[in-house]
JSON list of C-alpha atoms in Angstrom, two decimals:
[
{"chain": "A", "resi": 276, "resn": "UNK", "atom": "CA", "xyz": [64.00, -50.57, 70.74]},
{"chain": "A", "resi": 277, "resn": "UNK", "atom": "CA", "xyz": [62.82, -47.36, 69.03]},
{"chain": "A", "resi": 278, "resn": "UNK", "atom": "CA", "xyz": [66.30, -46.25, 68.19]},
{"chain": "A", "resi": 279, "resn": "UNK", "atom": "CA", "xyz": [67.13, -49.70, 66.76]},
{"chain": "A", "resi": 280, "resn": "UNK", "atom": "CA", "xyz": [64.06, -49.84, 64.62]},
{"chain": "A", "resi": 281, "resn": "UNK", "atom": "CA", "xyz": [64.73, -46.37, 63.36]},
{"chain": "A", "resi": 282, "resn": "UNK", "atom": "CA", "xyz": [68.37, -47.41, 62.46]},
{"chain": "A", "resi": 283, "resn": "UNK", "atom": "CA", "xyz": [66.93, -50.38, 60.50]},
{"chain": "A", "resi": 284, "resn": "UNK", "atom": "CA", "xyz": [64.49, -48.31, 58.67]},
{"chain": "A", "resi": 285, "resn": "UNK", "atom": "CA", "xyz": [67.08, -45.80, 57.74]},
{"chain": "A", "resi": 286, "resn": "UNK", "atom": "CA", "xyz": [69.58, -48.44, 56.42]},
{"chain": "A", "resi": 287, "resn": "UNK", "atom": "CA", "xyz": [66.82, -50.15, 54.44]},
{"chain": "A", "resi": 288, "resn": "UNK", "atom": "CA", "xyz": [65.60, -46.97, 52.84]},
{"chain": "A", "resi": 289, "resn": "UNK", "atom": "CA", "xyz": [66.36, -46.48, 49.01]},
{"chain": "A", "resi": 290, "resn": "UNK", "atom": "CA", "xyz": [67.87, -43.08, 48.07]},
{"chain": "A", "resi": 291, "resn": "UNK", "atom": "CA", "xyz": [65.90, -41.68, 45.27]},
{"chain": "A", "resi": 292, "resn": "UNK", "atom": "CA", "xyz": [67.90, -39.57, 42.45]},
{"chain": "A", "resi": 293, "resn": "UNK", "atom": "CA", "xyz": [67.21, -35.88, 42.36]},
{"chain": "A", "resi": 294, "resn": "UNK", "atom": "CA", "xyz": [64.58, -34.80, 39.91]},
{"chain": "A", "resi": 295, "resn": "UNK", "atom": "CA", "xyz": [65.90, -33.56, 36.41]},
{"chain": "A", "resi": 296, "resn": "UNK", "atom": "CA", "xyz": [64.78, -30.09, 35.44]},
{"chain": "A", "resi": 297, "resn": "UNK", "atom": "CA", "xyz": [63.01, -30.10, 31.99]},
{"chain": "A", "resi": 298, "resn": "UNK", "atom": "CA", "xyz": [65.21, -29.02, 29.09]},
{"chain": "A", "resi": 299, "resn": "UNK", "atom": "CA", "xyz": [64.19, -26.92, 26.15]},
{"chain": "A", "resi": 300, "resn": "UNK", "atom": "CA", "xyz": [64.21, -28.72, 22.80]},
{"chain": "A", "resi": 301, "resn": "UNK", "atom": "CA", "xyz": [67.33, -28.30, 20.76]},
{"chain": "A", "resi": 302, "resn": "UNK", "atom": "CA", "xyz": [67.22, -25.57, 18.23]},
{"chain": "A", "resi": 303, "resn": "UNK", "atom": "CA", "xyz": [67.41, -26.66, 14.49]},
{"chain": "A", "resi": 304, "resn": "UNK", "atom": "CA", "xyz": [70.69, -25.61, 12.88]},
{"chain": "A", "resi": 305, "resn": "UNK", "atom": "CA", "xyz": [70.50, -22.45, 10.82]},
{"chain": "A", "resi": 306, "resn": "UNK", "atom": "CA", "xyz": [70.42, -22.92, 7.15]},
{"chain": "A", "resi": 307, "resn": "UNK", "atom": "CA", "xyz": [73.67, -22.14, 5.58]},
{"chain": "A", "resi": 308, "resn": "UNK", "atom": "CA", "xyz": [74.00, -20.79, 1.99]},
{"chain": "A", "resi": 309, "resn": "UNK", "atom": "CA", "xyz": [75.89, -23.23, -0.44]},
{"chain": "A", "resi": 310, "resn": "UNK", "atom": "CA", "xyz": [79.60, -22.55, -0.77]},
{"chain": "A", "resi": 311, "resn": "UNK", "atom": "CA", "xyz": [81.21, -22.47, -4.20]},
{"chain": "A", "resi": 312, "resn": "UNK", "atom": "CA", "xyz": [84.98, -22.49, -4.50]},
{"chain": "A", "resi": 313, "resn": "UNK", "atom": "CA", "xyz": [86.60, -20.91, -7.47]},
{"chain": "A", "resi": 314, "resn": "UNK", "atom": "CA", "xyz": [89.98, -21.75, -8.37]},
{"chain": "A", "resi": 315, "resn": "UNK", "atom": "CA", "xyz": [92.28, -19.81, -10.79]},
{"chain": "A", "resi": 316, "resn": "UNK", "atom": "CA", "xyz": [95.61, -21.13, -12.08]},
{"chain": "A", "resi": 317, "resn": "UNK", "atom": "CA", "xyz": [97.95, -19.66, -14.61]},
{"chain": "A", "resi": 318, "resn": "UNK", "atom": "CA", "xyz": [101.44, -21.18, -15.28]},
{"chain": "A", "resi": 319, "resn": "UNK", "atom": "CA", "xyz": [102.89, -18.16, -16.97]},
{"chain": "A", "resi": 320, "resn": "UNK", "atom": "CA", "xyz": [102.04, -15.99, -14.04]},
{"chain": "A", "resi": 321, "resn": "UNK", "atom": "CA", "xyz": [102.84, -18.53, -11.45]},
{"chain": "A", "resi": 322, "resn": "UNK", "atom": "CA", "xyz": [99.43, -18.23, -9.92]},
{"chain": "A", "resi": 323, "resn": "UNK", "atom": "CA", "xyz": [97.33, -20.66, -8.11]},
{"chain": "A", "resi": 324, "resn": "UNK", "atom": "CA", "xyz": [94.40, -19.01, -5.98]},
{"chain": "A", "resi": 325, "resn": "UNK", "atom": "CA", "xyz": [91.22, -20.20, -4.81]},
{"chain": "A", "resi": 326, "resn": "UNK", "atom": "CA", "xyz": [88.32, -18.32, -3.45]},
{"chain": "A", "resi": 327, "resn": "UNK", "atom": "CA", "xyz": [85.22, -19.52, -1.55]},
{"chain": "A", "resi": 328, "resn": "UNK", "atom": "CA", "xyz": [82.06, -17.46, -2.33]},
{"chain": "A", "resi": 329, "resn": "UNK", "atom": "CA", "xyz": [78.59, -17.75, -0.78]},
{"chain": "A", "resi": 330, "resn": "UNK", "atom": "CA", "xyz": [75.73, -18.27, -3.23]},
{"chain": "A", "resi": 331, "resn": "UNK", "atom": "CA", "xyz": [73.11, -16.27, -1.36]},
{"chain": "A", "resi": 332, "resn": "UNK", "atom": "CA", "xyz": [69.46, -16.77, -2.64]},
{"chain": "A", "resi": 333, "resn": "UNK", "atom": "CA", "xyz": [70.46, -18.23, -5.79]},
{"chain": "A", "resi": 334, "resn": "UNK", "atom": "CA", "xyz": [69.33, -21.13, -7.95]},
{"chain": "A", "resi": 335, "resn": "UNK", "atom": "CA", "xyz": [71.51, -24.27, -7.68]},
{"chain": "A", "resi": 336, "resn": "UNK", "atom": "CA", "xyz": [69.55, -26.65, -9.70]},
{"chain": "A", "resi": 337, "resn": "UNK", "atom": "CA", "xyz": [71.82, -26.67, -12.77]},
{"chain": "A", "resi": 338, "resn": "UNK", "atom": "CA", "xyz": [75.37, -26.01, -13.16]},
{"chain": "A", "resi": 339, "resn": "UNK", "atom": "CA", "xyz": [74.76, -23.38, -15.98]},
{"chain": "A", "resi": 340, "resn": "UNK", "atom": "CA", "xyz": [72.41, -21.42, -13.69]},
{"chain": "A", "resi": 341, "resn": "UNK", "atom": "CA", "xyz": [74.90, -21.72, -10.88]},
{"chain": "A", "resi": 342, "resn": "UNK", "atom": "CA", "xyz": [77.73, -20.11, -12.95]},
{"chain": "A", "resi": 343, "resn": "UNK", "atom": "CA", "xyz": [75.41, -17.43, -14.37]},
{"chain": "A", "resi": 344, "resn": "UNK", "atom": "CA", "xyz": [74.11, -16.51, -10.78]},
{"chain": "A", "resi": 345, "resn": "UNK", "atom": "CA", "xyz": [77.56, -16.73, -9.33]},
{"chain": "A", "resi": 346, "resn": "UNK", "atom": "CA", "xyz": [78.94, -14.31, -11.87]},
{"chain": "A", "resi": 347, "resn": "UNK", "atom": "CA", "xyz": [76.04, -11.85, -11.05]},
{"chain": "A", "resi": 348, "resn": "UNK", "atom": "CA", "xyz": [76.39, -12.18, -7.42]},
{"chain": "A", "resi": 349, "resn": "UNK", "atom": "CA", "xyz": [80.23, -11.45, -7.71]},
{"chain": "A", "resi": 350, "resn": "UNK", "atom": "CA", "xyz": [79.55, -8.47, -9.78]},
{"chain": "A", "resi": 351, "resn": "UNK", "atom": "CA", "xyz": [76.88, -7.08, -7.52]},
{"chain": "A", "resi": 352, "resn": "UNK", "atom": "CA", "xyz": [78.87, -8.04, -4.40]},
{"chain": "A", "resi": 353, "resn": "UNK", "atom": "CA", "xyz": [75.93, -9.94, -2.96]},
{"chain": "A", "resi": 354, "resn": "UNK", "atom": "CA", "xyz": [78.31, -13.14, -2.75]},
{"chain": "A", "resi": 355, "resn": "UNK", "atom": "CA", "xyz": [81.12, -11.71, -0.93]},
{"chain": "A", "resi": 356, "resn": "UNK", "atom": "CA", "xyz": [81.60, -11.21, 2.79]},
{"chain": "A", "resi": 357, "resn": "UNK", "atom": "CA", "xyz": [84.00, -8.61, 4.29]},
{"chain": "A", "resi": 358, "resn": "UNK", "atom": "CA", "xyz": [86.79, -11.21, 4.56]},
{"chain": "A", "resi": 359, "resn": "UNK", "atom": "CA", "xyz": [86.16, -12.51, 1.11]},
{"chain": "A", "resi": 360, "resn": "UNK", "atom": "CA", "xyz": [86.26, -9.05, -0.34]},
{"chain": "A", "resi": 361, "resn": "UNK", "atom": "CA", "xyz": [89.63, -8.63, 1.23]},
{"chain": "A", "resi": 362, "resn": "UNK", "atom": "CA", "xyz": [90.74, -11.87, -0.37]},
{"chain": "A", "resi": 363, "resn": "UNK", "atom": "CA", "xyz": [89.43, -10.78, -3.76]},
{"chain": "A", "resi": 364, "resn": "UNK", "atom": "CA", "xyz": [91.22, -7.45, -3.42]},
{"chain": "A", "resi": 365, "resn": "UNK", "atom": "CA", "xyz": [94.43, -9.46, -2.43]},
{"chain": "A", "resi": 366, "resn": "UNK", "atom": "CA", "xyz": [93.85, -11.67, -5.48]},
{"chain": "A", "resi": 367, "resn": "UNK", "atom": "CA", "xyz": [93.50, -8.67, -7.83]},
{"chain": "A", "resi": 368, "resn": "UNK", "atom": "CA", "xyz": [96.74, -7.10, -6.48]},
{"chain": "A", "resi": 369, "resn": "UNK", "atom": "CA", "xyz": [98.53, -10.40, -6.83]},
{"chain": "A", "resi": 370, "resn": "UNK", "atom": "CA", "xyz": [97.45, -10.66, -10.41]},
{"chain": "A", "resi": 371, "resn": "UNK", "atom": "CA", "xyz": [98.42, -7.21, -11.37]},
{"chain": "A", "resi": 372, "resn": "UNK", "atom": "CA", "xyz": [101.75, -7.43, -9.60]},
{"chain": "A", "resi": 373, "resn": "UNK", "atom": "CA", "xyz": [102.53, -10.72, -11.35]},
{"chain": "A", "resi": 374, "resn": "UNK", "atom": "CA", "xyz": [101.44, -9.55, -14.73]},
{"chain": "A", "resi": 375, "resn": "UNK", "atom": "CA", "xyz": [103.71, -6.33, -14.26]},
{"chain": "A", "resi": 376, "resn": "UNK", "atom": "CA", "xyz": [106.57, -8.52, -13.18]},
{"chain": "A", "resi": 377, "resn": "UNK", "atom": "CA", "xyz": [106.14, -10.86, -16.26]},
{"chain": "A", "resi": 378, "resn": "UNK", "atom": "CA", "xyz": [105.97, -7.61, -18.42]},
{"chain": "A", "resi": 379, "resn": "UNK", "atom": "CA", "xyz": [109.36, -6.46, -17.04]},
{"chain": "A", "resi": 380, "resn": "UNK", "atom": "CA", "xyz": [110.98, -9.67, -17.28]},
{"chain": "A", "resi": 381, "resn": "UNK", "atom": "CA", "xyz": [109.83, -9.90, -21.06]},
{"chain": "A", "resi": 382, "resn": "UNK", "atom": "CA", "xyz": [111.31, -6.46, -21.70]},
{"chain": "A", "resi": 383, "resn": "UNK", "atom": "CA", "xyz": [114.46, -7.32, -19.94]},
{"chain": "A", "resi": 384, "resn": "UNK", "atom": "CA", "xyz": [115.13, -10.55, -21.85]},
{"chain": "A", "resi": 385, "resn": "UNK", "atom": "CA", "xyz": [114.05, -8.83, -25.07]},
{"chain": "A", "resi": 386, "resn": "UNK", "atom": "CA", "xyz": [116.69, -6.22, -24.37]},
{"chain": "A", "resi": 387, "resn": "UNK", "atom": "CA", "xyz": [119.19, -8.96, -23.75]},
{"chain": "A", "resi": 388, "resn": "UNK", "atom": "CA", "xyz": [118.36, -10.62, -26.89]},
{"chain": "A", "resi": 389, "resn": "UNK", "atom": "CA", "xyz": [119.04, -7.42, -28.91]},
{"chain": "A", "resi": 390, "resn": "UNK", "atom": "CA", "xyz": [122.33, -6.97, -27.13]},
{"chain": "A", "resi": 391, "resn": "UNK", "atom": "CA", "xyz": [123.46, -10.46, -28.02]},
{"chain": "A", "resi": 392, "resn": "UNK", "atom": "CA", "xyz": [122.14, -10.14, -31.60]},
{"chain": "A", "resi": 393, "resn": "UNK", "atom": "CA", "xyz": [124.27, -6.84, -31.97]},
{"chain": "A", "resi": 394, "resn": "UNK", "atom": "CA", "xyz": [127.22, -8.85, -30.61]},
{"chain": "A", "resi": 395, "resn": "UNK", "atom": "CA", "xyz": [126.65, -11.68, -33.19]},
{"chain": "A", "resi": 396, "resn": "UNK", "atom": "CA", "xyz": [126.52, -9.09, -35.94]},
{"chain": "A", "resi": 397, "resn": "UNK", "atom": "CA", "xyz": [129.69, -7.51, -34.67]},
{"chain": "A", "resi": 398, "resn": "UNK", "atom": "CA", "xyz": [131.47, -10.95, -34.72]},
{"chain": "A", "resi": 399, "resn": "UNK", "atom": "CA", "xyz": [130.39, -11.48, -38.32]},
{"chain": "A", "resi": 400, "resn": "UNK", "atom": "CA", "xyz": [131.47, -8.07, -39.33]},
{"chain": "A", "resi": 401, "resn": "UNK", "atom": "CA", "xyz": [134.70, -8.66, -37.48]},
{"chain": "A", "resi": 402, "resn": "UNK", "atom": "CA", "xyz": [135.04, -11.97, -39.40]},
{"chain": "A", "resi": 403, "resn": "UNK", "atom": "CA", "xyz": [134.67, -10.32, -42.70]},
{"chain": "A", "resi": 404, "resn": "UNK", "atom": "CA", "xyz": [137.05, -7.41, -41.90]},
{"chain": "A", "resi": 405, "resn": "UNK", "atom": "CA", "xyz": [139.55, -10.07, -40.69]},
{"chain": "A", "resi": 406, "resn": "UNK", "atom": "CA", "xyz": [139.73, -11.82, -44.16]},
{"chain": "A", "resi": 407, "resn": "UNK", "atom": "CA", "xyz": [139.74, -8.52, -45.69]},
{"chain": "A", "resi": 408, "resn": "UNK", "atom": "CA", "xyz": [142.82, -7.38, -43.74]},
{"chain": "A", "resi": 409, "resn": "UNK", "atom": "CA", "xyz": [144.44, -10.57, -44.39]},
{"chain": "A", "resi": 410, "resn": "UNK", "atom": "CA", "xyz": [144.02, -9.97, -48.18]},
{"chain": "A", "resi": 411, "resn": "UNK", "atom": "CA", "xyz": [145.31, -6.43, -47.60]},
{"chain": "A", "resi": 412, "resn": "UNK", "atom": "CA", "xyz": [148.31, -7.82, -45.53]},
{"chain": "A", "resi": 413, "resn": "UNK", "atom": "CA", "xyz": [149.31, -10.22, -48.27]},
{"chain": "A", "resi": 414, "resn": "UNK", "atom": "CA", "xyz": [149.43, -7.38, -50.72]},
{"chain": "A", "resi": 415, "resn": "UNK", "atom": "CA", "xyz": [151.52, -5.14, -48.64]},
{"chain": "A", "resi": 416, "resn": "UNK", "atom": "CA", "xyz": [154.00, -8.03, -48.03]},
{"chain": "A", "resi": 417, "resn": "UNK", "atom": "CA", "xyz": [154.25, -8.79, -51.81]},
{"chain": "A", "resi": 418, "resn": "UNK", "atom": "CA", "xyz": [154.78, -5.00, -52.24]},
{"chain": "A", "resi": 419, "resn": "UNK", "atom": "CA", "xyz": [157.49, -5.16, -49.72]},
{"chain": "A", "resi": 420, "resn": "UNK", "atom": "CA", "xyz": [159.31, -7.89, -51.24]},
{"chain": "A", "resi": 421, "resn": "UNK", "atom": "CA", "xyz": [159.30, -5.96, -54.47]},
{"chain": "A", "resi": 422, "resn": "UNK", "atom": "CA", "xyz": [160.31, -2.53, -52.79]},
{"chain": "A", "resi": 423, "resn": "UNK", "atom": "CA", "xyz": [162.45, -3.16, -49.70]},
{"chain": "A", "resi": 424, "resn": "UNK", "atom": "CA", "xyz": [162.00, 0.65, -48.67]},
{"chain": "A", "resi": 425, "resn": "UNK", "atom": "CA", "xyz": [158.34, 0.71, -48.77]},
{"chain": "A", "resi": 426, "resn": "UNK", "atom": "CA", "xyz": [156.52, 1.52, -45.44]},
{"chain": "A", "resi": 427, "resn": "UNK", "atom": "CA", "xyz": [153.89, -0.88, -44.42]},
{"chain": "A", "resi": 428, "resn": "UNK", "atom": "CA", "xyz": [150.46, 0.17, -42.85]},
{"chain": "A", "resi": 429, "resn": "UNK", "atom": "CA", "xyz": [149.77, -0.70, -39.25]},
{"chain": "A", "resi": 430, "resn": "UNK", "atom": "CA", "xyz": [147.04, -3.42, -39.11]},
{"chain": "A", "resi": 431, "resn": "UNK", "atom": "CA", "xyz": [144.88, -4.10, -35.96]},
{"chain": "A", "resi": 432, "resn": "UNK", "atom": "CA", "xyz": [143.16, -7.48, -36.03]},
{"chain": "A", "resi": 433, "resn": "UNK", "atom": "CA", "xyz": [141.44, -7.57, -32.68]},
{"chain": "A", "resi": 434, "resn": "UNK", "atom": "CA", "xyz": [140.09, -4.84, -30.53]},
{"chain": "A", "resi": 435, "resn": "UNK", "atom": "CA", "xyz": [138.79, -6.08, -27.18]},
{"chain": "A", "resi": 436, "resn": "UNK", "atom": "CA", "xyz": [136.53, -3.22, -26.56]},
{"chain": "A", "resi": 437, "resn": "UNK", "atom": "CA", "xyz": [134.45, -4.03, -29.58]},
{"chain": "A", "resi": 438, "resn": "UNK", "atom": "CA", "xyz": [133.53, -7.52, -28.23]},
{"chain": "A", "resi": 439, "resn": "UNK", "atom": "CA", "xyz": [132.43, -6.46, -24.73]},
{"chain": "A", "resi": 440, "resn": "UNK", "atom": "CA", "xyz": [128.91, -7.65, -23.69]},
{"chain": "A", "resi": 441, "resn": "UNK", "atom": "CA", "xyz": [126.89, -5.13, -21.57]},
{"chain": "A", "resi": 442, "resn": "UNK", "atom": "CA", "xyz": [126.39, -6.03, -18.00]},
{"chain": "A", "resi": 443, "resn": "UNK", "atom": "CA", "xyz": [122.64, -6.80, -16.86]},
{"chain": "A", "resi": 444, "resn": "UNK", "atom": "CA", "xyz": [122.93, -3.75, -14.64]},
{"chain": "A", "resi": 445, "resn": "UNK", "atom": "CA", "xyz": [123.45, -1.66, -17.58]},
{"chain": "A", "resi": 446, "resn": "UNK", "atom": "CA", "xyz": [120.61, -3.14, -19.47]},
{"chain": "A", "resi": 447, "resn": "UNK", "atom": "CA", "xyz": [118.48, -2.67, -16.38]},
{"chain": "A", "resi": 448, "resn": "UNK", "atom": "CA", "xyz": [119.51, 1.07, -16.18]},
{"chain": "A", "resi": 449, "resn": "UNK", "atom": "CA", "xyz": [118.85, 1.56, -19.83]},
{"chain": "A", "resi": 450, "resn": "UNK", "atom": "CA", "xyz": [115.24, 0.11, -19.44]},
{"chain": "A", "resi": 451, "resn": "UNK", "atom": "CA", "xyz": [114.75, 2.22, -16.42]},
{"chain": "A", "resi": 452, "resn": "UNK", "atom": "CA", "xyz": [115.73, 5.49, -18.32]},
{"chain": "A", "resi": 453, "resn": "UNK", "atom": "CA", "xyz": [113.51, 4.49, -21.15]},
{"chain": "A", "resi": 454, "resn": "UNK", "atom": "CA", "xyz": [110.61, 3.85, -18.72]},
{"chain": "A", "resi": 455, "resn": "UNK", "atom": "CA", "xyz": [111.26, 7.18, -17.18]},
{"chain": "A", "resi": 456, "resn": "UNK", "atom": "CA", "xyz": [111.12, 9.02, -20.51]},
{"chain": "A", "resi": 457, "resn": "UNK", "atom": "CA", "xyz": [107.95, 7.31, -21.53]},
{"chain": "A", "resi": 458, "resn": "UNK", "atom": "CA", "xyz": [106.34, 8.18, -18.17]},
{"chain": "A", "resi": 459, "resn": "UNK", "atom": "CA", "xyz": [107.45, 11.70, -18.71]},
{"chain": "A", "resi": 460, "resn": "UNK", "atom": "CA", "xyz": [106.06, 11.87, -22.23]},
{"chain": "A", "resi": 461, "resn": "UNK", "atom": "CA", "xyz": [102.74, 10.48, -20.93]},
{"chain": "A", "resi": 462, "resn": "UNK", "atom": "CA", "xyz": [102.64, 13.10, -18.29]},
{"chain": "A", "resi": 463, "resn": "UNK", "atom": "CA", "xyz": [103.35, 15.93, -20.71]},
{"chain": "A", "resi": 464, "resn": "UNK", "atom": "CA", "xyz": [100.54, 14.95, -23.09]},
{"chain": "A", "resi": 465, "resn": "UNK", "atom": "CA", "xyz": [97.97, 15.19, -20.32]},
{"chain": "A", "resi": 466, "resn": "UNK", "atom": "CA", "xyz": [96.13, 18.62, -20.31]},
{"chain": "A", "resi": 467, "resn": "UNK", "atom": "CA", "xyz": [96.26, 20.40, -17.08]},
{"chain": "A", "resi": 468, "resn": "UNK", "atom": "CA", "xyz": [94.66, 23.82, -16.37]},
{"chain": "A", "resi": 469, "resn": "UNK", "atom": "CA", "xyz": [94.50, 26.25, -13.60]},
{"chain": "A", "resi": 470, "resn": "UNK", "atom": "CA", "xyz": [91.75, 29.01, -13.11]},
{"chain": "A", "resi": 471, "resn": "UNK", "atom": "CA", "xyz": [93.31, 32.42, -13.49]},
{"chain": "A", "resi": 472, "resn": "UNK", "atom": "CA", "xyz": [92.05, 33.75, -9.95]},
{"chain": "A", "resi": 473, "resn": "UNK", "atom": "CA", "xyz": [94.05, 30.92, -8.29]},
{"chain": "A", "resi": 474, "resn": "UNK", "atom": "CA", "xyz": [97.17, 32.20, -9.61]},
{"chain": "A", "resi": 475, "resn": "UNK", "atom": "CA", "xyz": [99.79, 34.44, -8.18]},
{"chain": "A", "resi": 476, "resn": "UNK", "atom": "CA", "xyz": [100.48, 37.90, -9.53]},
{"chain": "A", "resi": 477, "resn": "UNK", "atom": "CA", "xyz": [103.84, 36.81, -10.86]},
{"chain": "A", "resi": 478, "resn": "UNK", "atom": "CA", "xyz": [102.19, 33.78, -12.74]},
{"chain": "A", "resi": 479, "resn": "UNK", "atom": "CA", "xyz": [99.43, 35.93, -13.88]},
{"chain": "A", "resi": 480, "resn": "UNK", "atom": "CA", "xyz": [102.03, 38.46, -15.46]},
{"chain": "A", "resi": 481, "resn": "UNK", "atom": "CA", "xyz": [103.58, 35.49, -17.38]},
{"chain": "A", "resi": 482, "resn": "UNK", "atom": "CA", "xyz": [100.17, 34.41, -18.69]},
{"chain": "A", "resi": 483, "resn": "UNK", "atom": "CA", "xyz": [100.23, 37.20, -21.23]},
{"chain": "A", "resi": 484, "resn": "UNK", "atom": "CA", "xyz": [100.08, 40.83, -21.80]},
{"chain": "A", "resi": 485, "resn": "UNK", "atom": "CA", "xyz": [97.10, 42.73, -20.20]},
{"chain": "A", "resi": 486, "resn": "UNK", "atom": "CA", "xyz": [97.06, 40.32, -17.10]},
{"chain": "A", "resi": 487, "resn": "UNK", "atom": "CA", "xyz": [97.49, 42.71, -13.98]},
{"chain": "A", "resi": 488, "resn": "UNK", "atom": "CA", "xyz": [96.48, 42.24, -10.30]},
{"chain": "A", "resi": 489, "resn": "UNK", "atom": "CA", "xyz": [93.33, 44.10, -10.85]},
{"chain": "A", "resi": 490, "resn": "UNK", "atom": "CA", "xyz": [92.30, 41.65, -13.56]},
{"chain": "A", "resi": 491, "resn": "UNK", "atom": "CA", "xyz": [92.78, 38.82, -11.03]},
{"chain": "A", "resi": 492, "resn": "UNK", "atom": "CA", "xyz": [90.53, 40.29, -8.57]},
{"chain": "A", "resi": 493, "resn": "UNK", "atom": "CA", "xyz": [87.61, 39.71, -11.08]},
{"chain": "A", "resi": 494, "resn": "UNK", "atom": "CA", "xyz": [87.51, 35.98, -10.43]},
{"chain": "A", "resi": 495, "resn": "UNK", "atom": "CA", "xyz": [86.98, 34.88, -13.95]},
{"chain": "A", "resi": 496, "resn": "UNK", "atom": "CA", "xyz": [85.60, 31.52, -14.34]},
{"chain": "A", "resi": 497, "resn": "UNK", "atom": "CA", "xyz": [87.87, 28.52, -15.18]},
{"chain": "A", "resi": 498, "resn": "UNK", "atom": "CA", "xyz": [86.09, 28.36, -18.60]},
{"chain": "A", "resi": 499, "resn": "UNK", "atom": "CA", "xyz": [86.70, 31.88, -19.60]},
{"chain": "A", "resi": 500, "resn": "UNK", "atom": "CA", "xyz": [90.58, 31.57, -19.46]},
{"chain": "A", "resi": 501, "resn": "UNK", "atom": "CA", "xyz": [92.99, 29.04, -17.96]},
{"chain": "A", "resi": 502, "resn": "UNK", "atom": "CA", "xyz": [96.57, 28.67, -17.43]},
{"chain": "A", "resi": 503, "resn": "UNK", "atom": "CA", "xyz": [98.35, 26.55, -19.99]},
{"chain": "A", "resi": 504, "resn": "UNK", "atom": "CA", "xyz": [100.75, 23.72, -19.40]},
{"chain": "A", "resi": 505, "resn": "UNK", "atom": "CA", "xyz": [103.64, 25.74, -20.75]},
{"chain": "A", "resi": 506, "resn": "UNK", "atom": "CA", "xyz": [102.96, 28.57, -18.03]},
{"chain": "A", "resi": 507, "resn": "UNK", "atom": "CA", "xyz": [102.55, 26.07, -15.37]},
{"chain": "A", "resi": 508, "resn": "UNK", "atom": "CA", "xyz": [105.91, 24.50, -16.06]},
{"chain": "A", "resi": 509, "resn": "UNK", "atom": "CA", "xyz": [107.61, 27.82, -16.34]},
{"chain": "A", "resi": 510, "resn": "UNK", "atom": "CA", "xyz": [106.33, 28.95, -13.07]},
{"chain": "A", "resi": 511, "resn": "UNK", "atom": "CA", "xyz": [107.14, 25.71, -11.36]},
{"chain": "A", "resi": 512, "resn": "UNK", "atom": "CA", "xyz": [110.84, 26.04, -12.64]},
{"chain": "A", "resi": 513, "resn": "UNK", "atom": "CA", "xyz": [111.12, 29.40, -11.22]}
]
């Protein structure tokens, strides 16, 4: 009887759920600075780049203040994170590369234009020479009719070498040589100097009379006397 009553009590008992532990209140989301996306487009440079910058501690009440604060933040580096600074550097390199490419393309097409203008002038000059030679040939034929033993001059109406259009590789090589000469000229115009005590004895002897090894040991200052560009070039050539 006790076992039956115990079994009946167990079957009629209601299982209560386990108690839920108290949870901490959810933290409020952190305040994020406003993000401003700046987009730069240029059809001539084939450029379409946008940058997202964080406006940290700046006013955003009016658009004019936003632009002013954004420019100040970009200049000071306050609105750029490490990733965004890398993007800005890549953006600057892309702009410089595309600008240089556009400049080289302009120089190439300008050289092509000059070459074709020269060909056009050659054609016009050849046309005038052609009619002039025709008149001269008519004079010779009439002279031959009057004098059968007269010798005729040789007339050349067409010279294919005169009408050759230069290849684009030749124009590119010509521009490269011109650029190399320009870079060399710019390098020569720069003043470079070397203190006397840093030169070897042979270079010191070439600097001028009265310069021996004993004078080099005095370690004169760079302001007192310096090695000139001509001496540096001469020493480098040896």
